XYZ file of C-alpha atoms in Angstrom:
466
model
C -31.174 -22.006 -14.892
C -30.369 -20.637 -11.784
C -29.717 -17.050 -11.308
C -26.451 -15.487 -9.758
C -26.547 -15.145 -6.557
C -25.137 -12.934 -4.175
C -22.571 -15.241 -1.252
C -24.547 -15.702 1.811
C -22.343 -17.064 4.817
C -23.079 -20.489 6.543
C -25.741 -18.935 8.573
C -27.662 -17.364 6.640
C -26.278 -13.428 6.851
C -25.580 -11.920 2.854
C -22.342 -10.728 2.463
C -23.346 -7.852 1.421
C -25.100 -6.992 4.676
C -22.340 -6.395 6.706
C -22.181 -3.173 5.279
C -25.248 -0.538 6.109
C -24.907 1.832 3.407
C -27.864 3.705 4.384
C -26.384 4.498 8.211
C -22.466 3.680 7.426
C -21.653 0.783 9.698
C -19.999 -1.960 9.698
C -20.253 -5.761 11.448
C -17.540 -5.809 14.184
C -17.985 -9.764 12.829
C -15.844 -8.226 9.445
C -12.624 -7.992 11.291
C -12.971 -11.746 12.390
C -15.037 -14.486 10.692
C -12.628 -17.266 9.113
C -15.245 -17.382 5.705
C -15.024 -14.250 4.985
C -11.221 -14.815 5.307
C -11.252 -17.371 2.378
C -13.566 -15.559 0.231
C -11.326 -12.721 0.424
C -8.512 -14.529 -0.754
C -10.335 -15.812 -3.900
C -12.283 -12.481 -4.181
C -9.855 -9.477 -3.455
C -6.617 -10.939 -3.058
C -7.492 -13.319 -6.170
C -8.948 -10.803 -8.327
C -7.348 -7.407 -8.374
C -4.662 -5.624 -8.698
C -1.996 -6.824 -5.131
C 1.373 -5.057 -4.272
C 4.178 -7.543 -4.513
C 7.544 -4.644 -4.138
C 9.883 -2.666 -6.065
C 12.448 -3.961 -9.029
C 14.926 -2.259 -7.357
C 14.892 -5.406 -5.252
C 15.682 -7.731 -8.289
C 18.376 -5.808 -9.836
C 20.060 -8.482 -11.728
C 18.897 -11.000 -13.645
C 17.997 -14.618 -12.359
C 17.195 -12.077 -9.223
C 14.841 -13.203 -7.097
C 12.207 -12.611 -4.512
C 8.932 -14.294 -2.445
C 6.274 -13.011 -1.461
C 1.961 -13.165 -1.906
C -0.627 -12.416 -2.829
C -3.079 -12.967 -0.297
C -2.990 -16.651 0.652
C -0.645 -17.144 -2.599
C 3.138 -17.357 -2.355
C 4.640 -16.221 -5.359
C 8.118 -16.057 -6.581
C 8.992 -12.141 -8.253
C 11.632 -13.105 -11.085
C 13.847 -11.579 -13.564
C 14.641 -12.853 -16.203
C 17.637 -12.421 -18.789
C 16.114 -10.258 -21.123
C 15.257 -7.889 -18.081
C 11.563 -8.794 -18.298
C 9.393 -9.051 -14.671
C 7.388 -12.461 -13.920
C 4.874 -13.234 -10.933
C 4.757 -17.018 -10.938
C 2.682 -18.880 -8.580
C 5.028 -21.078 -5.414
C 4.002 -23.788 -6.680
C 5.684 -26.393 -8.312
C 2.975 -28.511 -11.398
C 4.530 -31.911 -10.556
C 2.705 -32.479 -6.519
C 2.513 -28.742 -5.105
C 5.726 -29.153 -3.165
C 7.151 -24.365 -3.162
C 9.364 -24.103 -5.488
C 11.938 -21.681 -3.609
C 11.918 -22.271 0.512
C 14.239 -19.097 0.345
C 13.009 -15.222 0.898
C 15.792 -14.505 -2.440
C 18.541 -15.494 -3.901
C 19.452 -15.442 -7.801
C 19.878 -18.151 -10.094
C 18.583 -19.251 -13.986
C 17.198 -21.754 -12.523
C 14.571 -22.659 -10.095
C 14.899 -26.319 -8.631
C 11.847 -28.109 -6.341
C 13.844 -29.975 -3.721
C 10.803 -32.938 -3.648
C 11.543 -34.835 -7.311
C 14.000 -32.177 -9.296
C 12.063 -30.398 -11.696
C 13.433 -27.515 -12.727
C 11.884 -23.638 -14.356
C 12.806 -20.579 -15.394
C 12.583 -17.477 -14.576
C 9.713 -16.692 -16.450
C 7.653 -20.359 -15.443
C 9.194 -22.439 -18.600
C 8.854 -25.318 -17.289
C 12.359 -27.139 -18.556
C 12.753 -31.216 -17.012
C 13.012 -33.415 -14.750
C 16.295 -35.455 -13.292
C 16.868 -38.926 -15.547
C 15.986 -37.085 -18.764
C 15.869 -39.736 -20.971
C 13.220 -42.167 -18.505
C 10.626 -38.879 -19.046
C 9.548 -38.480 -15.789
C 6.947 -35.646 -16.897
C 5.100 -38.193 -18.538
C 3.795 -37.921 -22.029
C 0.632 -36.754 -21.710
C 0.790 -32.731 -21.094
C 3.465 -30.602 -23.363
C 6.591 -29.148 -21.059
C 4.802 -26.266 -22.090
C 1.651 -27.112 -20.207
C 3.751 -27.434 -17.870
C 5.396 -24.263 -16.318
C 3.938 -22.473 -13.312
C 0.784 -20.989 -12.891
C 2.246 -16.900 -14.266
C -0.073 -13.554 -13.123
C -0.249 -10.614 -15.065
C 2.375 -7.922 -13.705
C 2.663 -4.222 -14.161
C 5.098 -2.023 -13.089
C 4.394 1.436 -11.973
C 6.860 3.691 -11.127
C 8.997 1.068 -10.799
C 6.974 -0.771 -7.996
C 5.455 -4.196 -8.697
C 1.403 -5.201 -8.922
C 0.018 -8.729 -10.251
C -3.104 -10.236 -10.275
C -4.247 -13.871 -11.458
C -7.276 -11.525 -12.960
C -5.757 -12.231 -16.793
C -8.817 -10.816 -18.557
C -9.555 -7.927 -15.646
C -9.218 -4.259 -15.580
C -6.207 -2.782 -16.735
C -4.154 -1.691 -13.456
C -4.730 1.787 -14.086
C -8.970 1.142 -14.993
C -8.104 0.089 -11.000
C -5.519 2.664 -10.466
C -8.360 5.610 -11.590
C -8.538 9.174 -10.854
C -5.972 8.438 -7.805
C -3.366 7.461 -10.620
C -3.519 11.113 -10.870
C -2.382 12.051 -7.214
C -0.288 8.924 -7.490
C 2.260 10.270 -9.766
C 2.985 12.964 -8.234
C 4.952 10.694 -5.560
C 5.867 7.897 -7.478
C 6.658 9.480 -10.904
C 8.384 12.535 -10.160
C 11.923 12.806 -10.812
C 13.727 11.549 -14.037
C 14.927 7.764 -13.166
C 12.592 7.132 -9.919
C 12.522 5.674 -6.546
C 14.571 2.657 -5.310
C 14.129 0.698 -1.773
C 17.258 1.002 0.742
C 17.835 -2.683 1.768
C 15.356 -5.330 1.878
C 11.494 -4.412 3.511
C 11.518 -4.980 7.595
C 9.041 -7.658 8.263
C 7.089 -8.724 12.046
C 3.612 -11.176 12.330
C 0.852 -8.259 14.509
C -1.999 -11.136 15.826
C -5.276 -9.200 14.066
C -7.233 -9.427 10.750
C -5.068 -8.017 7.917
C -8.349 -5.137 7.920
C -7.998 -3.595 10.928
C -4.626 -2.433 9.302
C -6.226 -1.655 5.651
C -9.190 -0.011 6.316
C -6.647 3.356 8.487
C -4.180 2.689 5.606
C -7.524 4.975 3.640
C -6.389 8.305 4.595
C -7.720 7.657 8.340
C -5.932 11.363 9.768
C -8.902 10.871 12.837
C -6.204 8.662 15.213
C -3.317 11.175 15.468
C -4.399 13.290 17.548
C -5.192 10.464 20.774
C -3.391 7.123 19.070
C -0.355 8.869 17.885
C -0.252 12.190 20.606
C 3.134 12.028 21.667
C 4.162 13.576 18.042
C 2.995 16.717 19.598
C 4.219 16.341 22.576
C 8.233 15.563 22.274
C 11.553 16.526 20.361
C 11.258 18.563 17.462
C 7.549 18.161 17.052
C 6.449 19.753 20.342
C 7.396 23.210 18.646
C 4.798 25.333 18.166
C 3.816 27.380 15.153
C 1.742 30.055 13.657
C -1.972 29.912 14.421
C -1.132 26.415 16.714
C -2.264 25.131 19.134
C -0.697 24.033 23.062
C 2.420 21.269 23.016
C -0.073 18.053 22.481
C -2.662 19.835 20.214
C -2.073 18.080 16.573
C -5.248 19.334 15.279
C -4.096 21.858 12.756
C -2.681 18.863 11.060
C -6.531 17.482 10.817
C -7.169 20.357 7.994
C -6.823 20.231 4.421
C -8.177 18.064 1.134
C -8.685 14.259 0.843
C -9.286 12.709 -1.797
C -11.507 8.949 -2.250
C -11.896 7.019 -4.706
C -14.722 4.100 -5.779
C -12.006 1.608 -5.827
C -11.226 2.251 -2.046
C -7.866 4.387 -2.891
C -6.811 7.069 -1.153
C -4.937 9.686 0.010
C -4.494 13.040 2.849
C -3.512 16.448 1.066
C -2.294 18.296 3.905
C -1.479 22.014 4.688
C 2.210 22.815 2.504
C 1.867 26.082 3.334
C 1.741 25.817 7.000
C 4.861 23.430 7.173
C 6.140 25.930 4.908
C 6.082 29.298 7.819
C 6.610 26.604 10.809
C 9.547 25.034 9.288
C 11.929 27.784 7.471
C 9.758 31.299 9.461
C 8.604 32.522 5.683
C 5.753 33.564 4.368
C 4.293 31.005 2.040
C 1.602 33.674 0.936
C 4.058 35.472 -1.531
C 6.170 33.027 -3.038
C 5.765 31.154 -5.903
C 6.215 27.587 -6.638
C 9.499 27.701 -7.593
C 10.645 29.727 -4.396
C 8.361 27.379 -2.517
C 9.819 24.068 -3.595
C 12.921 25.470 -2.761
C 11.960 26.602 0.908
C 11.049 23.187 1.656
C 11.368 20.551 -1.138
C 9.216 17.625 -1.584
C 9.763 14.638 0.781
C 12.703 12.293 -0.019
C 14.000 15.647 -2.732
C 16.917 18.574 -2.180
C 16.589 21.892 -3.498
C 19.065 21.038 -6.075
C 16.039 18.260 -7.656
C 13.315 20.165 -7.589
C 13.582 20.660 -11.047
C 13.269 17.635 -12.484
C 8.958 17.605 -10.987
C 9.190 20.032 -13.916
C 9.892 17.662 -16.637
C 7.729 14.994 -14.948
C 4.337 16.917 -13.398
C 2.204 19.136 -15.074
C 1.511 22.793 -13.855
C -1.787 21.346 -12.246
C 0.552 18.451 -10.215
C 3.299 21.304 -9.412
C 0.529 23.485 -8.066
C -0.834 20.371 -5.447
C 2.541 19.444 -5.077
C 2.989 23.444 -4.336
C -0.556 24.090 -1.689
C -1.701 20.506 -1.506
C 1.073 18.279 -1.324
C -0.261 14.159 -0.922
C 1.593 12.986 2.639
C 0.301 9.648 3.561
C -2.488 7.922 1.944
C -3.599 3.802 0.534
C -3.706 1.700 -2.418
C -7.171 -0.716 -1.643
C -7.150 -2.899 -0.366
C -3.843 -3.706 2.151
C -1.145 -1.225 1.124
C -0.280 2.696 2.709
C 2.160 4.991 1.706
C 4.335 7.667 3.350
C 5.330 10.476 1.778
C 6.160 12.934 4.710
C 8.167 15.716 6.537
C 9.881 15.361 9.392
C 11.722 18.285 11.780
C 15.178 18.059 12.435
C 17.272 19.506 16.111
C 18.975 21.952 13.845
C 15.709 23.713 12.373
C 16.469 21.054 8.810
C 13.953 18.691 7.726
C 14.776 15.113 6.697
C 11.714 13.952 4.328
C 10.644 9.672 4.715
C 9.303 7.768 1.977
C 7.672 4.418 2.827
C 5.208 1.577 1.831
C 3.705 -0.285 4.164
C 1.987 -4.085 2.781
C -0.706 -5.949 5.906
C -0.569 -9.199 4.271
C -2.768 -11.322 5.012
C -2.298 -14.838 7.277
C -5.540 -16.383 8.278
C -8.487 -14.647 9.987
C -6.477 -13.580 13.046
C -3.020 -12.693 11.405
C -1.194 -10.479 9.675
C 2.203 -9.611 8.586
C 3.331 -5.966 7.909
C 5.654 -5.936 5.472
C 7.885 -2.417 5.650
C 9.930 -0.846 2.245
C 12.206 2.242 2.873
C 12.643 4.114 0.112
C 14.652 6.707 -1.444
C 15.474 8.753 -5.573
C 17.611 6.657 -7.321
C 19.882 10.639 -7.641
C 19.449 11.274 -3.974
C 23.341 12.075 -1.795
C 23.776 9.728 0.167
C 24.592 11.305 3.365
C 20.444 12.558 2.644
C 19.288 8.664 1.356
C 21.467 7.604 5.470
C 19.610 10.105 7.026
C 16.086 8.987 6.023
C 17.115 5.672 6.128
C 17.518 6.581 9.926
C 14.351 8.913 10.622
C 12.040 6.509 8.485
C 13.387 3.301 10.858
C 12.659 5.539 14.015
C 9.500 6.578 13.218
C 7.642 3.663 10.645
C 9.666 1.205 10.754
C 8.542 -3.016 12.420
C 9.946 -1.163 15.893
C 9.553 2.790 14.848
C 7.560 4.601 17.614
C 4.176 5.056 15.249
C 4.394 1.589 14.441
C 4.014 0.859 18.023
C 1.061 2.939 18.754
C -0.752 1.674 15.427
C 0.152 -2.505 15.311
C -0.907 -2.697 19.515
C -4.871 -1.446 18.139
C -5.499 -4.022 15.036
C -5.235 -7.222 17.236
C -7.321 -5.110 20.222
C -10.282 -4.962 17.351
C -9.506 -8.672 16.061
C -10.163 -9.780 19.848
C -13.173 -7.770 20.080
C -14.914 -8.763 16.666
C -14.158 -12.100 17.301
C -16.812 -11.760 21.033
C -20.501 -13.736 21.614
C -21.594 -9.419 22.018
C -18.742 -7.638 20.377
C -18.892 -9.551 16.551
C -23.055 -7.900 16.687
C -21.255 -4.660 17.180
C -20.639 -1.974 14.240
C -17.658 0.112 12.908
C -18.693 3.627 12.012
C -17.956 6.303 9.745
C -20.692 8.527 10.334
C -18.042 12.165 9.645
C -19.364 12.839 6.565
C -17.510 15.542 4.477
C -20.071 18.527 3.906
C -17.235 20.364 1.507
C -16.628 19.558 -1.499
C -12.624 20.493 -2.866
C -11.116 23.746 -2.864
C -12.260 26.336 -5.443
C -10.188 25.589 -8.560
C -8.866 22.384 -6.913
C -7.067 21.719 -9.931
C -7.544 17.633 -9.727
C -9.712 14.663 -10.031
C -12.032 12.342 -8.351
C -13.931 12.873 -4.657
C -12.312 15.746 -3.042
C -13.184 17.512 0.035
C -12.002 19.834 1.818
C -11.552 20.938 5.766
C -11.147 18.572 8.684
C -10.241 15.160 7.951
C -12.978 13.382 7.854
C -14.453 8.944 7.311
C -15.343 8.992 3.530
C -12.216 8.335 2.618
C -12.411 4.611 4.450
C -16.409 4.647 3.936
C -14.760 3.698 0.746
C -12.638 1.866 1.222
C -14.949 -0.792 2.658
C -17.656 0.178 -0.213
C -15.707 -1.137 -2.739
C -14.754 -4.313 -0.172
C -18.544 -5.176 -0.668
C -18.486 -4.613 -3.969
C -16.008 -7.119 -4.544
C -17.721 -9.435 -1.746
C -20.793 -9.128 -2.616
C -20.499 -9.595 -6.857
C -22.817 -12.725 -7.829
C -21.276 -15.462 -9.069
């Protein structure tokens, strides 16, 4: 009997050797190799939990949207009982896409090729000219339904996996869930989307964006330097550097995960001083929440936090709240505070997915959220501010989406593909004294640990013997 072996590329390179664990380097080839891309579709997007959207996008029976799980198109539907389903968008007759629409509402999904029809739960209804039994008699109708993924809802977010008997979603999140709950499960009614997600195509490998989403704060100092030079961001606070110096924002707490999830927790006290003029050192938990409510919340909403979060989570929320981070493999989220000209603060709640469309192409998908209880005036401000900064034409995303194509092109070069991505800035601190949260926690100036753990999990998934 042959023993299981890890995958090897056509030139003899073992996939695991692309990530040098001892020197914390990744070969640039990983951002361009077509063979790797095909393996990723099977071993990553075909195996783990993938983010697809939010249930408020399909509020009614029969609502659906089309999304992608790696290289596969899927239908995200809601049936008459209110249950959410994720179905492979492939007719079981001849392989035509069941739906060619981005979204809609129907109780019967009908393939335009031969008319085979399916319910929102994927069940096969029948084919035209029923008396002729054009679906044949070799397979039952139950066997001809659309392929179904395993689905979970988390704070209204929709995740799915083809690994039907694999780890649960909670196991996939691991210790990171404790922190994600502070963001996604903090209010009584939860979040909802502010319209359909924005989408645009970037000529880049999905991992160039994906690894950045693993809480890379360092690039902000240079790529987003303008944040400290223009508008309300340029105003200095106590102990802060000159205009353009964003280094104070690089200090905080970072949480890594063996599954590649990551969070950047940034000092709230510094923001309270800067934006309100109050001294956070003399404020209670309640006073901090009222002085600067969490991004996307009003003072009237903060009481909900006490009903939904533990005292330990409230401690983190009022000291070093998570503001930016990622969910492996391709999701970035931001819950950030945006200063206004009148001295007020508007929160932004956004999520990006970097959907692979080939070895050198990704689709950038951007969702903008608000709490269901948020007043309309706040929702309008959040939508406008988030589009301006983090939308498909936003000032921040114009910076980021310019770097990824350059990295992908460089990784195709005869010499460039032999060079390495380096993650050698290593934390040596550990968690702050008294830190109540779980996980791999470090404090201080942002380092490479979160992104490095992202690559280690990529290596694990890609290198597993079969």
